[in-house]
XYZ file of N, CA and C in Angstrom:
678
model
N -106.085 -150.908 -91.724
C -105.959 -149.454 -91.526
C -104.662 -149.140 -90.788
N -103.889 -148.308 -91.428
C -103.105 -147.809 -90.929
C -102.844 -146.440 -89.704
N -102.994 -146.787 -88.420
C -103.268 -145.396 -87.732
C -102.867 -144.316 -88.121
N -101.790 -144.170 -88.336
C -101.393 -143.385 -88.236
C -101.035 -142.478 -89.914
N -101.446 -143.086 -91.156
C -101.721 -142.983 -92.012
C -103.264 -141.780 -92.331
N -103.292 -142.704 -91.491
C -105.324 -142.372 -91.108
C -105.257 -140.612 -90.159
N -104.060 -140.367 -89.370
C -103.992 -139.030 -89.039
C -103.409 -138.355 -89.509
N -102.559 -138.304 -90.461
C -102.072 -138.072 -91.732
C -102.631 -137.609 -92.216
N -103.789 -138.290 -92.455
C -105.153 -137.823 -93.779
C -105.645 -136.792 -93.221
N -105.702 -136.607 -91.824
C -106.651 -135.653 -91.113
C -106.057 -134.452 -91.129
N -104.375 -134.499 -90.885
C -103.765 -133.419 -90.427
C -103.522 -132.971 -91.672
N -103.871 -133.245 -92.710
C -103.757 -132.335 -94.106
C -105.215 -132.233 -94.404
N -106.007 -132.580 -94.112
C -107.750 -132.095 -94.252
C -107.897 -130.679 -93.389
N -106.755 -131.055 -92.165
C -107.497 -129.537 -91.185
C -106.598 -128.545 -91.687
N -105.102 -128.740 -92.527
C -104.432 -127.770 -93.517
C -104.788 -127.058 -94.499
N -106.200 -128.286 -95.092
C -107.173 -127.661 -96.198
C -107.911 -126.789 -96.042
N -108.419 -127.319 -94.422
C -109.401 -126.020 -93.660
C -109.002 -124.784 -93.642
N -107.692 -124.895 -92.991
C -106.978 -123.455 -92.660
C -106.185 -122.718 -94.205
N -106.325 -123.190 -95.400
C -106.205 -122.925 -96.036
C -107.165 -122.386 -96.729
N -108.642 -122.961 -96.847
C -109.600 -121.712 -97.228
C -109.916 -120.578 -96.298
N -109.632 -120.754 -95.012
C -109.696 -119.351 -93.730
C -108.939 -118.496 -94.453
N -107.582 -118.748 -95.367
C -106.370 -117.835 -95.478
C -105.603 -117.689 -94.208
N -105.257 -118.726 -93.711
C -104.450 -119.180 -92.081
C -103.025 -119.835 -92.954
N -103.186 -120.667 -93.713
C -101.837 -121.036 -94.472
C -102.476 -120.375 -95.950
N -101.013 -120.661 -96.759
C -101.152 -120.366 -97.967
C -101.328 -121.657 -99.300
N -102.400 -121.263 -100.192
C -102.220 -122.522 -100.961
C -101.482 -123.326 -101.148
N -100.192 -122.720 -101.642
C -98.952 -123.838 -102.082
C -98.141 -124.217 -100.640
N -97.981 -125.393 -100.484
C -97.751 -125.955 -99.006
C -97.176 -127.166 -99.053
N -95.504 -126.903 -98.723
C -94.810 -128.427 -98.777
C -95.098 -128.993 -97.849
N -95.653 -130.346 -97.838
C -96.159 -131.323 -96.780
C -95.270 -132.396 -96.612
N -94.114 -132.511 -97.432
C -93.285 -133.659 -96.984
C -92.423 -133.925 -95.927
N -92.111 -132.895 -95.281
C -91.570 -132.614 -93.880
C -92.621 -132.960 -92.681
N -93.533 -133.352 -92.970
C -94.656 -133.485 -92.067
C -94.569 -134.769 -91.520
N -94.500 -135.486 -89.701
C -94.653 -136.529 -89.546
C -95.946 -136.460 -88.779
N -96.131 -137.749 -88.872
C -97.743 -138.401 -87.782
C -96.724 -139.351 -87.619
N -96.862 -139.400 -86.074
C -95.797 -140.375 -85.746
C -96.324 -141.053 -83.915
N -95.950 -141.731 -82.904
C -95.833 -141.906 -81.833
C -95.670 -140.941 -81.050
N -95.775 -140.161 -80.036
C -95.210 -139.182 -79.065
C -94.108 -139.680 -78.715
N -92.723 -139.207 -77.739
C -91.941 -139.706 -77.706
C -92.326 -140.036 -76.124
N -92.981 -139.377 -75.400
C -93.374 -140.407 -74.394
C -94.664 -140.302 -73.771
N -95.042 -142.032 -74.075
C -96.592 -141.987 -74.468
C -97.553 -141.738 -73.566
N -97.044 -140.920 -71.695
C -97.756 -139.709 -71.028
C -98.685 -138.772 -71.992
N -98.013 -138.602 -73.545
C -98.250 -137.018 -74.072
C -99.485 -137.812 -75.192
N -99.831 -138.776 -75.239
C -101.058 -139.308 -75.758
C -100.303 -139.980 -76.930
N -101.524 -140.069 -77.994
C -101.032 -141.145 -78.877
C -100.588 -140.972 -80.426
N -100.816 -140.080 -80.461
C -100.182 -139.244 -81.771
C -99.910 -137.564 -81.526
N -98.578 -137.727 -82.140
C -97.644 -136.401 -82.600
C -97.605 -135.516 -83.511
N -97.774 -134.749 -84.105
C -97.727 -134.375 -85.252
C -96.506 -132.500 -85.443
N -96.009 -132.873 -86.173
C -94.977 -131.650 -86.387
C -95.446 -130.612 -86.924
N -96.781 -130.838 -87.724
C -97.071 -129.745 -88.164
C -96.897 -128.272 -88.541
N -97.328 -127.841 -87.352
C -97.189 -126.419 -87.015
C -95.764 -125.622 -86.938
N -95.218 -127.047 -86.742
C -93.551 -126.137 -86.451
C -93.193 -126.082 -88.078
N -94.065 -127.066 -88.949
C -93.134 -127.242 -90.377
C -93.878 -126.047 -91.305
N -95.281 -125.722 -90.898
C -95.978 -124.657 -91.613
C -95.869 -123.543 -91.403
N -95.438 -122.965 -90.188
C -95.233 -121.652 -89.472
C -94.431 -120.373 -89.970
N -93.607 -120.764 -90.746
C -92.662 -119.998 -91.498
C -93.621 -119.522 -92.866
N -94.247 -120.522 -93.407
C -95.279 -119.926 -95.150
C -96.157 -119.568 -93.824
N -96.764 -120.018 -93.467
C -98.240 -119.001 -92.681
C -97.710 -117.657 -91.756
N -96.329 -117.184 -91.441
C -96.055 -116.146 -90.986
C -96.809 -115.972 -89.681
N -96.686 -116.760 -88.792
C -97.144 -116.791 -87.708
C -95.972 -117.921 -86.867
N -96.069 -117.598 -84.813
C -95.277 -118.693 -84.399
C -95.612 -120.047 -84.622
N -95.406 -121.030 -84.414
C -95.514 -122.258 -84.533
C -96.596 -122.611 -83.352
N -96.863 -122.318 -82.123
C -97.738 -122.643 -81.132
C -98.649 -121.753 -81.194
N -99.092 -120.576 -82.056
C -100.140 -119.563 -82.455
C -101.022 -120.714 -83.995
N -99.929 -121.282 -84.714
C -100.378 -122.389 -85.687
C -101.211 -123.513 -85.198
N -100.289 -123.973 -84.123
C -100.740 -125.347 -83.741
C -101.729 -124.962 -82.866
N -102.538 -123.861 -82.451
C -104.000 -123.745 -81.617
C -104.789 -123.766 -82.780
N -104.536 -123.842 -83.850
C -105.844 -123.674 -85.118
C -106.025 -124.922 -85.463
N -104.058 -125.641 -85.565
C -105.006 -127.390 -85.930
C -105.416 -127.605 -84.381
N -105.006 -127.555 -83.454
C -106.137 -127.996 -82.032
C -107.570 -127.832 -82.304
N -107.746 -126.633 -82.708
C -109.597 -126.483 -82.762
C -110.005 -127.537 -83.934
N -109.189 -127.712 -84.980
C -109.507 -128.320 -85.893
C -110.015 -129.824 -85.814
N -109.067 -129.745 -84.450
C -109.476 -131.585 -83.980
C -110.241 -131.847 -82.630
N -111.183 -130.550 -82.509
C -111.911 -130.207 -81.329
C -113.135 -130.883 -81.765
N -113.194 -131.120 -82.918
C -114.293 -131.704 -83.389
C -114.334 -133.401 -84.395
N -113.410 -133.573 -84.024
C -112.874 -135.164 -84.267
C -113.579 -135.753 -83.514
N -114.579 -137.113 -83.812
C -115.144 -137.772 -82.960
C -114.130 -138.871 -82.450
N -113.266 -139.156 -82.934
C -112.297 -139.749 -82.522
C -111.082 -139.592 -81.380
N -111.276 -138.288 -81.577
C -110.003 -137.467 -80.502
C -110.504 -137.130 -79.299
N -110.117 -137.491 -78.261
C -110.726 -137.114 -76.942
C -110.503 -135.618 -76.386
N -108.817 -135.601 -76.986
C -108.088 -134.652 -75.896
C -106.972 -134.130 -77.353
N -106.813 -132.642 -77.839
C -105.688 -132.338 -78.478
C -105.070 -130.884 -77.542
N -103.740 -131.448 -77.314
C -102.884 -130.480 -76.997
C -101.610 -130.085 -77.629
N -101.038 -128.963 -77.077
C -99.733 -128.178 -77.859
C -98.636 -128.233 -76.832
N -97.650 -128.919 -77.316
C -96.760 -128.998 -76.258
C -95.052 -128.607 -76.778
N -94.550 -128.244 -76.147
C -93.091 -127.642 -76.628
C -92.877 -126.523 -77.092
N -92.347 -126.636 -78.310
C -92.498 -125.372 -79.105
C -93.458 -124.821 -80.291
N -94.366 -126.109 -80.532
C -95.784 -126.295 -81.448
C -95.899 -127.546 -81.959
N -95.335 -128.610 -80.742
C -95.965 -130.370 -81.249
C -97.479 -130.171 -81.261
N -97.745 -130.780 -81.871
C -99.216 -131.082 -81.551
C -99.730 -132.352 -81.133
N -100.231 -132.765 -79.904
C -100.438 -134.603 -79.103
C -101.967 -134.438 -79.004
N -102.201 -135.301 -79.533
C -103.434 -136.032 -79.565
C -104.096 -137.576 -78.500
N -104.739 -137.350 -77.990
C -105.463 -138.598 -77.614
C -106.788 -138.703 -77.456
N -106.436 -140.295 -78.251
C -107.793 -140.617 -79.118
C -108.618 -141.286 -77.762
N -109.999 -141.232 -78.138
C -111.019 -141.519 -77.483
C -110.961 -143.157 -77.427
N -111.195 -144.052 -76.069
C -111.190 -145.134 -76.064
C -111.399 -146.019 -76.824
N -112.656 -145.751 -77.338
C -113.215 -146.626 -78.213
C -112.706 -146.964 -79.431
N -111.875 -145.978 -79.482
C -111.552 -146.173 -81.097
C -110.389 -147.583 -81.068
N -109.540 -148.193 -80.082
C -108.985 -148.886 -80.117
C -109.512 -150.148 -80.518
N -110.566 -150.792 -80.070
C -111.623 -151.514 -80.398
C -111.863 -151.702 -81.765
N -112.526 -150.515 -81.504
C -112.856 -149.977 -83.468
C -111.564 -150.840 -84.213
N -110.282 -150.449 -83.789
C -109.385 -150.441 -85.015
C -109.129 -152.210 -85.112
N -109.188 -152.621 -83.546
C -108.841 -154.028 -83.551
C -109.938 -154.766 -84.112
N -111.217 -154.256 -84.340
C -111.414 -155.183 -85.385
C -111.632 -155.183 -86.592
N -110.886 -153.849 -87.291
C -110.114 -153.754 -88.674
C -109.351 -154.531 -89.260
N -108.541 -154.838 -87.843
C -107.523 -155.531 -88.290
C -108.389 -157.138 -88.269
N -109.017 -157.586 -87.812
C -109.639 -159.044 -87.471
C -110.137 -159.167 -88.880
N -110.392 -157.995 -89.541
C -111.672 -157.915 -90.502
C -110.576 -158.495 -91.498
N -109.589 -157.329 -91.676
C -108.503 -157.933 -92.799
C -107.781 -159.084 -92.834
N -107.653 -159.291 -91.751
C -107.269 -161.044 -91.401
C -106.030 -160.602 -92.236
N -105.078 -161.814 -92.931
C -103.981 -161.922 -93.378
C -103.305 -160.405 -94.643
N -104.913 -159.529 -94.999
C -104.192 -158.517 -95.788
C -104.062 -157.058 -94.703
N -103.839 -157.135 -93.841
C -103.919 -156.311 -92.537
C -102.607 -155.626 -92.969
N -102.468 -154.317 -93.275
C -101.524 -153.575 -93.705
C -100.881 -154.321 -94.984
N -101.474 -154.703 -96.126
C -101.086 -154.309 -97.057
C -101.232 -153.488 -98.046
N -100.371 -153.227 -98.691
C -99.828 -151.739 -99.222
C -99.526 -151.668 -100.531
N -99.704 -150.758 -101.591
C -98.937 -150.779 -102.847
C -97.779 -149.710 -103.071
N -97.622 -149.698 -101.597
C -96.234 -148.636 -101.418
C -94.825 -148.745 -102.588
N -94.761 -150.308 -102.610
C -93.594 -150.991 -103.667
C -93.896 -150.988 -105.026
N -94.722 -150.370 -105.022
C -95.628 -150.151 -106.623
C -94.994 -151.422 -107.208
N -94.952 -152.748 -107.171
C -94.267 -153.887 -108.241
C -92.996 -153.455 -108.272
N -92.822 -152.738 -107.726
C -90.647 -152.893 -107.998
C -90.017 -153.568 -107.825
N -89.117 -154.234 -108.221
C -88.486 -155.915 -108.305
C -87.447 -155.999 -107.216
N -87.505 -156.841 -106.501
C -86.521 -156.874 -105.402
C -85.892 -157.753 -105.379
N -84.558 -158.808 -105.219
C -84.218 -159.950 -105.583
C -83.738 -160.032 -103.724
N -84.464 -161.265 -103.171
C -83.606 -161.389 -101.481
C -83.077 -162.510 -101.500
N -81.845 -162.833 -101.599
C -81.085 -163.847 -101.112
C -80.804 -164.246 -99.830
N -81.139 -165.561 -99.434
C -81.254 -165.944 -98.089
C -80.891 -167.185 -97.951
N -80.652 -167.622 -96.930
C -80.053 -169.265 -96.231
C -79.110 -169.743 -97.086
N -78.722 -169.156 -98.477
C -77.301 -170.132 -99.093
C -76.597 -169.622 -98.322
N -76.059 -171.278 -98.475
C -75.240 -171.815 -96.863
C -74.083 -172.022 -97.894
N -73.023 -171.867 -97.252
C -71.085 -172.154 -97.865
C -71.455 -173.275 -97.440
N -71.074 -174.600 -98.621
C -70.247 -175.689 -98.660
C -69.333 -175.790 -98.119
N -68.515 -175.030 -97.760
C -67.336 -175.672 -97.605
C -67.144 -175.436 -95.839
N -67.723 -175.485 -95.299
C -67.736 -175.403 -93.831
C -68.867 -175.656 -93.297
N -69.194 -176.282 -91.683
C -70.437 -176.667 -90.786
C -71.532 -175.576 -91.446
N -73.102 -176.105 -91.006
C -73.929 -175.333 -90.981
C -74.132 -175.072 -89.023
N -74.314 -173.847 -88.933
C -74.197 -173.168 -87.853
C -75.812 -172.240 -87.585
N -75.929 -172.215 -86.501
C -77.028 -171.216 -86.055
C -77.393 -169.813 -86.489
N -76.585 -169.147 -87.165
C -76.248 -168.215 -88.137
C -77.169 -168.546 -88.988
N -77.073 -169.485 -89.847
C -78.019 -170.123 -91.215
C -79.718 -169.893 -90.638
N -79.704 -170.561 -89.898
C -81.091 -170.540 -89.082
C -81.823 -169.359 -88.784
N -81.072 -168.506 -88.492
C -81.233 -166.805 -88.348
C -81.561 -166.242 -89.158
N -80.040 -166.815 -90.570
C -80.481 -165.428 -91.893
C -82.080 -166.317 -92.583
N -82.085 -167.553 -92.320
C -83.614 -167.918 -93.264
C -84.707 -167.442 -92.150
N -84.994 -167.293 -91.237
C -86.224 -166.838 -90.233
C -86.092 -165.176 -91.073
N -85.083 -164.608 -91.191
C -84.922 -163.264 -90.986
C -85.184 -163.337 -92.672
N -84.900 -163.734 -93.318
C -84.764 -163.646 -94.935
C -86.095 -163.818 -95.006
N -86.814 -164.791 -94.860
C -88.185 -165.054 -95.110
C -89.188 -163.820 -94.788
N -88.803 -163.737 -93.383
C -89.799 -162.464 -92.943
C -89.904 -161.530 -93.754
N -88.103 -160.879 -94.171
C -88.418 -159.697 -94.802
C -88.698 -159.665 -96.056
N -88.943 -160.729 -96.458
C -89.030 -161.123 -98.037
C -91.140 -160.818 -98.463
N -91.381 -161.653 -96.713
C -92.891 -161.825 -96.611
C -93.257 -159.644 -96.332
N -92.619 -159.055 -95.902
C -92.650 -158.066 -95.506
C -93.099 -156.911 -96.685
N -91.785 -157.092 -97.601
C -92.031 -156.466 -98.879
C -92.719 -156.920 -99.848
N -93.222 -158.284 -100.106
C -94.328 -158.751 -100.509
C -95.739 -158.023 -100.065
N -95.738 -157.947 -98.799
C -97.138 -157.325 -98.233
C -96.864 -155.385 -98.255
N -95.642 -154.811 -98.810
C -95.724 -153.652 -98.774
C -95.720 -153.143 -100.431
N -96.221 -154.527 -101.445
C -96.066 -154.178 -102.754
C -95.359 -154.017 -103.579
N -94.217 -154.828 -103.017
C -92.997 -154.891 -104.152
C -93.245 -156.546 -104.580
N -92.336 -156.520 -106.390
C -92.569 -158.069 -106.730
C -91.061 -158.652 -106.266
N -91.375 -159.620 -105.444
C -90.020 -160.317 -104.033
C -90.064 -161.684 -105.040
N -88.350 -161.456 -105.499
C -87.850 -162.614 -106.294
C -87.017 -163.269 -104.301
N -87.667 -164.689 -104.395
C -86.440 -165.369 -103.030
C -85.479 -166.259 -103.757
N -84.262 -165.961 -103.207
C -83.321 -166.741 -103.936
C -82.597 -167.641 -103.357
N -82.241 -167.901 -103.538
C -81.140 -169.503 -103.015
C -79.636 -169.827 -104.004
N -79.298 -169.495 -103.116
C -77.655 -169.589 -104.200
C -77.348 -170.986 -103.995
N -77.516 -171.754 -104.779
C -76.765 -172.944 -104.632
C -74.982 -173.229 -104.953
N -74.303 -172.772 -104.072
C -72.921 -172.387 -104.077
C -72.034 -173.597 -104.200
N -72.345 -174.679 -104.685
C -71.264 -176.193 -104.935
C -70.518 -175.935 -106.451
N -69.810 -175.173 -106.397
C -69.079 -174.836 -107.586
C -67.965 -174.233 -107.201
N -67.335 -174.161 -108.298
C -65.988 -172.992 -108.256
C -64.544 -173.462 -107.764
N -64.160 -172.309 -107.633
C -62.558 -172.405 -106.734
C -62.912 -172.946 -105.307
N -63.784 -172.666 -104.521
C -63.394 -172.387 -103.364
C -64.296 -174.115 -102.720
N -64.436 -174.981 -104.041
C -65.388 -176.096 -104.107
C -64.115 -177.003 -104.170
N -63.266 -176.407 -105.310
C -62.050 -177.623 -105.547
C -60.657 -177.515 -104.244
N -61.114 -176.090 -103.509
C -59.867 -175.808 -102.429
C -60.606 -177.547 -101.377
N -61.854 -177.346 -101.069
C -62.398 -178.266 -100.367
C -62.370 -179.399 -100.850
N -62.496 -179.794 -101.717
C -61.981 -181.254 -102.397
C -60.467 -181.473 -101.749
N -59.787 -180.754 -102.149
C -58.280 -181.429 -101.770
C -58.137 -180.984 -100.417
N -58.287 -179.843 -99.573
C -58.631 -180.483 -97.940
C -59.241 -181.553 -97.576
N -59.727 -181.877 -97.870
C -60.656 -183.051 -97.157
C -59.730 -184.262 -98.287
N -59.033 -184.331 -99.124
C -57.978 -185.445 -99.439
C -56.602 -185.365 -98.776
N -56.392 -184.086 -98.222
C -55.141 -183.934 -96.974
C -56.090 -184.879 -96.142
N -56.926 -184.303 -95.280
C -57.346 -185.087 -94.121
C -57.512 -186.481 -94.486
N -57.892 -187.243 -95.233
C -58.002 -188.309 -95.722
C -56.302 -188.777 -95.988
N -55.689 -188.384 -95.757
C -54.500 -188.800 -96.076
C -53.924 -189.183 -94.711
N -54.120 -187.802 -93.695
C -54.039 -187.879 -92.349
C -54.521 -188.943 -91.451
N -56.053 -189.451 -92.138
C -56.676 -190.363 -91.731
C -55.836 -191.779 -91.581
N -55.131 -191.854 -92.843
C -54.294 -192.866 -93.026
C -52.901 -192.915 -92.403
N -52.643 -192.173 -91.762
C -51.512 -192.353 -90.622
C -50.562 -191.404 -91.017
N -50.179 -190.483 -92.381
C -49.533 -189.471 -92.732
C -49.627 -187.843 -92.391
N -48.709 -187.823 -91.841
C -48.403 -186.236 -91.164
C -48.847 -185.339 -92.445
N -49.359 -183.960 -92.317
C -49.945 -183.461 -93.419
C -49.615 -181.676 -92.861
N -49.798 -180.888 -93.849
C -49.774 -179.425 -93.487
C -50.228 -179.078 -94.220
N -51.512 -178.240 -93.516
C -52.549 -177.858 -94.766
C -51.754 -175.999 -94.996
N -51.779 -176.427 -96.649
C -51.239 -175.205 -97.186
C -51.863 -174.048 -96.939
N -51.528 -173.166 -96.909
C -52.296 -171.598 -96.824
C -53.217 -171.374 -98.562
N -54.523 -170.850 -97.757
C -55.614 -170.742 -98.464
C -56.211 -172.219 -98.383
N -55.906 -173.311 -98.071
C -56.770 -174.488 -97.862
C -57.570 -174.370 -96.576
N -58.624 -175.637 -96.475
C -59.570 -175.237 -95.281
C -59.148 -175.956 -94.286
N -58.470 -175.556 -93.145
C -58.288 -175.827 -91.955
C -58.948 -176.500 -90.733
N -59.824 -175.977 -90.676
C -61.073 -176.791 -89.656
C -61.230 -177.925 -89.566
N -60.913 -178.539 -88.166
C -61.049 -179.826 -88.169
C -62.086 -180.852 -88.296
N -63.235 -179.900 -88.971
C -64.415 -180.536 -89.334
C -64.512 -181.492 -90.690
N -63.430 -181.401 -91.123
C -62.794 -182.253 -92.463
C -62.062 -183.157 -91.854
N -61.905 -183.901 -90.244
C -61.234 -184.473 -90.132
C -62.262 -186.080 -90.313
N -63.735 -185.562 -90.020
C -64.675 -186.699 -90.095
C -64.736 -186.915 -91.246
N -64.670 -186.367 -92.704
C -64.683 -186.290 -93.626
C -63.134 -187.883 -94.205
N -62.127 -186.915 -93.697
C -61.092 -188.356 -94.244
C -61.397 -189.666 -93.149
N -61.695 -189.578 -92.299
C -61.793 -190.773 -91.773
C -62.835 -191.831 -92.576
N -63.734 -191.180 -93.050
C -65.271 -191.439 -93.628
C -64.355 -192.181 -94.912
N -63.600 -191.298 -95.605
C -63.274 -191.517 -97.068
C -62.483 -192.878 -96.673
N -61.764 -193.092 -95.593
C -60.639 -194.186 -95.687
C -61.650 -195.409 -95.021
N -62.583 -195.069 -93.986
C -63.282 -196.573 -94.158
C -64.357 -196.680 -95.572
N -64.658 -196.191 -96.233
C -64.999 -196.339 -97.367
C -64.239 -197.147 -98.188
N -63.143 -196.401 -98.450
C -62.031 -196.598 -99.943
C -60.683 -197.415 -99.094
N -60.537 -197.367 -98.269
C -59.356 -197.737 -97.529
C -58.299 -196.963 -97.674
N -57.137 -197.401 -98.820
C -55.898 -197.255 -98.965
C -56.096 -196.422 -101.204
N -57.110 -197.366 -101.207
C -57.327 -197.275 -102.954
C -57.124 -195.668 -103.298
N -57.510 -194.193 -102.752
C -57.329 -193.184 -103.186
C -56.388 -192.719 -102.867
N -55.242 -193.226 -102.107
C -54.018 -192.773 -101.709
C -53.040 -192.614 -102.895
N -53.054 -193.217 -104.058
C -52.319 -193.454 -104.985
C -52.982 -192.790 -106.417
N -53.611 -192.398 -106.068
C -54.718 -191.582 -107.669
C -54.358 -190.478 -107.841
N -54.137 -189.857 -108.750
C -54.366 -188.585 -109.502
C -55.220 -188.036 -109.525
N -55.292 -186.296 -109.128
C -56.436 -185.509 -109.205
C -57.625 -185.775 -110.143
């Protein structure tokens, strides 16, 4: 269960109310409408804009609005306390128990605990942890796969279909620039002064690389053709 989903539902049920009174008018844009957090949670536990967003079609102020959804939630067994604060917020706080209540909604749903068909199957492709060849793996990598995974697991559970991808990047130009750096350094290895050209890879992390190649091969690739 989503809380706040769940007052959502309410605060357009008590719109329905005040809509057969003739308090609002049938046709009623609701997409401007949040159920949201208070901004400071002194003012209880849900917000709602309501009144300030209906006030203009119902031809009334916004805090003359928001006393009708108040009564409306005077009778919420859930709501302890609804007040009007500002210029026609409407703050709510819910009755103790209901916290309980909700925590073991969530126990109940165990692993489908807020999932959603919000993503209606819409295809998402997330690319994550391909790592560049051609340089160290770094703490960075470690980050984008914790972070890739999550949000991959995220939109999975909000109903989208989550393609995970993996670029396996050992190809190309920027595969053969690293081949012949690491045959400079290997050259270097062998006692020859070297200057790595511009656009080659610099980092002296190719220096373990030629040392590696010359106790391997010794002297034998010094004399070969690409």
């Amino acid at each position: 269960m989503n809380i706040f989903k769940d007052f959502e539902a309410r605060f357009l049920a008590a719109a329905n109310t005040l809509k057969a009174k003739g308090i609002l008018p049938e046709e009623l844009d609701v997409s401007r409408m949040t159920v949201e957090p208070p901004r400071d949670a002194s003012h209880g536990d849900i917000a709602s804009n309501a009144a300030m967003i209906f006030a203009k079609p119902a031809g009334m102020p916004p805090r003359d609005l928001a006393a009708h959804f108040v009564q409306s939630f005077s009778n919420d067994p859930d709501v302890a306390k609804a007040e009007i604060a500002g210029p026609g917020f409407i703050n709510l706080t819910l009755i103790k128990s209901y916290w309980p209540n909700f925590l073991r909604s969530v126990l109940t749903a165990g692993e489908d605990f807020g999932r959603s068909d919000m993503g209606g199957r819409e295809p998402v492709n997330v690319e994550f942890v391909s790592a560049n060849p051609t340089g160290p793996m770094h703490v960075g990598h470690c980050r984008g796969a914790v972070f890739g995974d999550a949000l991959a697991n995220l939109l999975d559970h909000a109903g989208y279909k989550v393609t995970r991808e993996y670029y396996v990047n050992d190809a190309g130009a920027q595969v053969d620039v690293l081949a012949r750096s690491a045959y400079l350094r290997y050259r270097e290895a062998l006692g020859e002064t070297i200057e790595i050209p511009e656009g080659f890879y610099p980092g002296d992390y190719l220096c373990a690389v030629g040392e590696a190649l010359k106790k391997d091969h010794g002297e034998r690739l010094s004399n070969m053709d690409e």
